[in-house]
């Protein structure tokens, strides 16, 4: 049975992925800072490791086949997204297992065409109304740029649509690689259960080694 560790398993994306992994019959462990909160949110009898993600060692990680980084933090500490990615990669250099799956932001996806094609983050940054939280997509863009140069660790990235919100699995799901996806109504949105299903599918049937893919509600 595939063993999966989920960093940040009590957050929106992490908890949805934890539950989807359980439902798929995977051997899943929550990696959290607060065990009581995890048991309250995910179940009293769950498997868990109570640890700050930055204290995880190679032996901690090597017990899993896949480790999902669903870490979330406040905008003023958004740099921790890149810091955690570098910690996990550095710990697992020159290995094939475990595979690392990073939940990235939409800021690293492209919008526009031709000469006008650019990172979605540039539009976020241009709007002063986004100033309070723009550091999160900014640093997740840095995180993805770091991962693109990693060749000796098995990693996969997955980005949501423009909006990443709590919600059930969509009846129709869209997949892409680099360009932001939109449904027939022009919306670019990913619900947490849609993201979770995409991650579990990637765990069971790996299809994106050392690359990022995008998933949105269709």
CSV table of C-alpha atoms in Angstrom, one decimal:
chain,number,residue,atom,x,y,z
A,1,UNK,CA,0.0,0.0,0.0
A,2,UNK,CA,1.3,3.4,-1.0
A,3,UNK,CA,2.4,5.4,2.1
A,4,UNK,CA,1.6,9.1,1.9
A,5,UNK,CA,2.6,11.9,4.3
A,6,UNK,CA,0.8,15.2,4.1
A,7,UNK,CA,2.4,18.4,5.5
A,8,UNK,CA,-0.2,20.9,6.6
A,9,UNK,CA,-2.9,18.3,6.8
A,10,UNK,CA,-5.3,20.5,8.8
A,11,UNK,CA,-5.5,23.3,6.2
A,12,UNK,CA,-8.0,23.6,3.4
A,13,UNK,CA,-6.0,21.8,0.8
A,14,UNK,CA,-4.2,19.4,3.2
A,15,UNK,CA,-7.4,18.2,4.9
A,16,UNK,CA,-9.2,17.6,1.6
A,17,UNK,CA,-6.2,15.7,0.3
A,18,UNK,CA,-5.9,13.7,3.5
A,19,UNK,CA,-9.6,12.6,3.3
A,20,UNK,CA,-9.3,11.8,-0.4
A,21,UNK,CA,-6.2,9.7,0.2
A,22,UNK,CA,-8.0,7.8,2.9
A,23,UNK,CA,-11.0,7.2,0.7
A,24,UNK,CA,-8.7,5.9,-2.1
A,25,UNK,CA,-7.3,3.3,0.3
A,26,UNK,CA,-3.8,4.9,0.7
A,27,UNK,CA,-1.8,4.6,3.9
A,28,UNK,CA,-1.9,8.3,4.9
A,29,UNK,CA,-0.2,10.2,7.7
A,30,UNK,CA,-0.9,13.8,8.8
A,31,UNK,CA,2.3,15.8,9.4
A,32,UNK,CA,1.2,18.7,11.6
A,33,UNK,CA,2.4,21.0,14.3
A,34,UNK,CA,-0.7,20.5,16.5
A,35,UNK,CA,-1.8,16.9,17.0
A,36,UNK,CA,-4.9,17.7,19.0
A,37,UNK,CA,-6.2,20.0,16.2
A,38,UNK,CA,-5.4,17.2,13.6
A,39,UNK,CA,-7.4,14.6,15.6
A,40,UNK,CA,-10.3,17.0,16.0
A,41,UNK,CA,-10.4,17.8,12.3
A,42,UNK,CA,-9.4,14.5,10.7
A,43,UNK,CA,-10.4,11.9,13.3
A,44,UNK,CA,-9.2,10.6,16.7
A,45,UNK,CA,-7.5,7.5,15.3
A,46,UNK,CA,-5.5,9.0,12.4
A,47,UNK,CA,-1.8,8.3,11.9
A,48,UNK,CA,0.2,11.5,12.5
A,49,UNK,CA,3.6,13.0,13.1
A,50,UNK,CA,3.6,16.0,15.3
A,51,UNK,CA,6.5,18.2,14.0
A,52,UNK,CA,7.3,21.5,12.6
A,53,UNK,CA,7.9,20.8,8.9
A,54,UNK,CA,11.3,22.4,9.0
A,55,UNK,CA,12.4,19.9,11.5
A,56,UNK,CA,11.6,16.9,9.4
A,57,UNK,CA,14.7,14.7,8.8
A,58,UNK,CA,15.6,12.3,6.0
A,59,UNK,CA,14.5,9.3,8.1
A,60,UNK,CA,11.2,11.0,8.8
A,61,UNK,CA,10.5,11.5,5.1
A,62,UNK,CA,11.9,8.2,3.8
A,63,UNK,CA,9.2,6.2,5.5
A,64,UNK,CA,6.8,7.5,2.8
A,65,UNK,CA,6.4,6.8,-0.9
A,66,UNK,CA,5.0,10.3,-1.4
A,67,UNK,CA,5.1,13.5,0.7
A,68,UNK,CA,2.6,16.2,-0.2
A,69,UNK,CA,3.5,19.8,0.8
A,70,UNK,CA,0.2,21.5,1.5
A,71,UNK,CA,1.9,24.1,3.8
A,72,UNK,CA,0.1,27.4,4.2
A,73,UNK,CA,1.2,30.5,6.1
A,74,UNK,CA,0.3,34.2,6.6
A,75,UNK,CA,1.3,36.7,3.9
A,76,UNK,CA,4.0,38.3,6.1
A,77,UNK,CA,5.8,34.9,6.2
A,78,UNK,CA,5.1,33.9,2.6
A,79,UNK,CA,8.8,33.3,2.1
A,80,UNK,CA,8.4,30.1,4.1
A,81,UNK,CA,6.9,28.5,1.0
A,82,UNK,CA,10.2,28.6,-0.7
A,83,UNK,CA,12.1,27.9,2.4
A,84,UNK,CA,10.2,24.7,3.0
A,85,UNK,CA,10.6,23.6,-0.6
A,86,UNK,CA,14.4,24.1,-0.3
A,87,UNK,CA,14.5,22.2,3.0
A,88,UNK,CA,12.6,19.2,1.6
A,89,UNK,CA,14.6,19.1,-1.6
A,90,UNK,CA,18.0,19.5,0.2
A,91,UNK,CA,17.0,16.7,2.6
A,92,UNK,CA,16.2,14.3,-0.3
A,93,UNK,CA,18.9,15.2,-2.8
A,94,UNK,CA,20.1,12.3,-5.0
A,95,UNK,CA,17.0,10.2,-4.2
A,96,UNK,CA,14.1,8.8,-6.1
A,97,UNK,CA,11.8,8.3,-3.1
A,98,UNK,CA,9.8,9.7,-1.6
A,99,UNK,CA,8.3,11.7,-4.4
A,100,UNK,CA,7.4,15.3,-3.3
A,101,UNK,CA,4.2,16.9,-4.5
A,102,UNK,CA,4.0,20.7,-4.0
A,103,UNK,CA,0.7,22.6,-4.1
A,104,UNK,CA,1.7,25.8,-5.9
A,105,UNK,CA,-0.3,29.0,-6.5
A,106,UNK,CA,-1.9,30.3,-9.7
A,107,UNK,CA,0.6,33.2,-9.8
A,108,UNK,CA,3.1,31.0,-11.7
A,109,UNK,CA,0.6,30.2,-14.4
A,110,UNK,CA,0.5,32.2,-17.6
A,111,UNK,CA,-2.3,34.5,-18.9
A,112,UNK,CA,-2.5,36.2,-22.3
A,113,UNK,CA,-1.1,35.2,-25.6
A,114,UNK,CA,1.8,36.0,-27.9
A,115,UNK,CA,3.8,39.1,-26.8
A,116,UNK,CA,1.2,39.7,-24.1
A,117,UNK,CA,1.7,36.3,-22.4
A,118,UNK,CA,2.9,36.8,-18.8
A,119,UNK,CA,2.7,35.3,-15.3
A,120,UNK,CA,-0.6,35.8,-13.6
A,121,UNK,CA,1.3,37.2,-10.6
A,122,UNK,CA,2.1,40.3,-12.7
A,123,UNK,CA,-1.6,41.2,-12.8
A,124,UNK,CA,-2.0,40.5,-9.1
A,125,UNK,CA,0.9,42.8,-8.3
A,126,UNK,CA,-0.5,45.6,-10.5
A,127,UNK,CA,-3.7,45.8,-8.5
A,128,UNK,CA,-3.2,47.8,-5.3
A,129,UNK,CA,-6.2,46.1,-3.7
A,130,UNK,CA,-4.1,42.9,-3.6
A,131,UNK,CA,-1.3,44.4,-1.6
A,132,UNK,CA,-2.2,42.7,1.7
A,133,UNK,CA,-1.8,39.2,0.3
A,134,UNK,CA,0.2,39.4,-2.9
A,135,UNK,CA,3.3,38.1,-1.2
A,136,UNK,CA,1.8,34.6,-1.2
A,137,UNK,CA,1.5,34.2,-5.0
A,138,UNK,CA,4.8,36.0,-5.3
A,139,UNK,CA,6.7,33.5,-3.1
A,140,UNK,CA,4.9,30.5,-4.6
A,141,UNK,CA,6.2,31.8,-8.0
A,142,UNK,CA,9.7,31.8,-6.5
A,143,UNK,CA,9.1,28.3,-5.2
A,144,UNK,CA,8.1,27.0,-8.6
A,145,UNK,CA,11.1,28.7,-10.2
A,146,UNK,CA,13.4,27.0,-7.7
A,147,UNK,CA,11.8,23.6,-8.4
A,148,UNK,CA,12.2,23.9,-12.1
A,149,UNK,CA,16.0,23.6,-11.6
A,150,UNK,CA,15.8,20.5,-9.4
A,151,UNK,CA,16.9,17.5,-11.4
A,152,UNK,CA,18.0,15.0,-8.7
A,153,UNK,CA,14.8,14.8,-6.6
A,154,UNK,CA,11.5,13.4,-7.7
A,155,UNK,CA,9.0,16.2,-7.5
A,156,UNK,CA,5.7,17.3,-9.0
A,157,UNK,CA,3.9,20.6,-8.7
A,158,UNK,CA,0.2,21.3,-9.0
A,159,UNK,CA,-1.4,24.7,-9.4
A,160,UNK,CA,-5.1,25.7,-9.0
A,161,UNK,CA,-7.1,28.2,-11.0
A,162,UNK,CA,-7.3,31.9,-10.2
A,163,UNK,CA,-9.5,31.2,-7.3
A,164,UNK,CA,-8.8,28.3,-4.9
A,165,UNK,CA,-11.7,27.8,-2.6
A,166,UNK,CA,-13.3,25.2,-0.3
A,167,UNK,CA,-15.8,23.0,-2.1
A,168,UNK,CA,-16.8,19.6,-3.5
A,169,UNK,CA,-15.3,17.7,-6.5
A,170,UNK,CA,-16.4,19.3,-9.7
A,171,UNK,CA,-18.5,17.2,-12.2
A,172,UNK,CA,-16.1,18.3,-14.9
A,173,UNK,CA,-12.4,18.9,-14.4
A,174,UNK,CA,-9.9,20.6,-16.6
A,175,UNK,CA,-6.1,19.9,-16.8
A,176,UNK,CA,-3.3,21.9,-18.2
A,177,UNK,CA,0.4,22.6,-18.0
A,178,UNK,CA,1.4,26.2,-17.9
A,179,UNK,CA,-1.5,28.5,-19.0
A,180,UNK,CA,-4.4,29.4,-16.7
A,181,UNK,CA,-7.5,27.4,-17.4
A,182,UNK,CA,-11.1,28.8,-17.7
A,183,UNK,CA,-14.4,27.1,-17.8
A,184,UNK,CA,-17.1,27.9,-20.4
A,185,UNK,CA,-18.3,30.8,-18.3
A,186,UNK,CA,-14.8,32.3,-18.2
A,187,UNK,CA,-14.2,31.4,-14.6
A,188,UNK,CA,-10.9,30.0,-13.4
A,189,UNK,CA,-11.6,28.3,-10.1
A,190,UNK,CA,-10.5,25.2,-8.3
A,191,UNK,CA,-12.3,23.7,-5.3
A,192,UNK,CA,-10.4,21.9,-2.6
A,193,UNK,CA,-11.9,18.5,-3.4
A,194,UNK,CA,-11.1,18.9,-7.0
A,195,UNK,CA,-7.5,19.7,-6.1
A,196,UNK,CA,-7.4,16.7,-3.7
A,197,UNK,CA,-8.7,14.3,-6.3
A,198,UNK,CA,-6.0,15.5,-8.8
A,199,UNK,CA,-3.3,14.9,-6.2
A,200,UNK,CA,-4.5,11.5,-5.3
A,201,UNK,CA,-4.7,10.5,-8.9
A,202,UNK,CA,-1.1,11.7,-9.4
A,203,UNK,CA,0.0,9.7,-6.4
A,204,UNK,CA,-1.7,6.5,-7.7
A,205,UNK,CA,-0.7,7.0,-11.4
A,206,UNK,CA,2.3,9.3,-11.6
A,207,UNK,CA,2.2,11.4,-14.8
A,208,UNK,CA,4.2,14.6,-14.1
A,209,UNK,CA,7.7,13.9,-12.9
A,210,UNK,CA,9.7,17.1,-12.4
A,211,UNK,CA,7.0,19.3,-13.8
A,212,UNK,CA,3.9,21.3,-12.8
A,213,UNK,CA,0.4,20.7,-14.0
A,214,UNK,CA,-2.8,22.8,-13.5
A,215,UNK,CA,-6.2,21.6,-12.4
A,216,UNK,CA,-9.5,23.6,-12.3
A,217,UNK,CA,-13.2,23.0,-12.2
A,218,UNK,CA,-14.6,22.7,-15.7
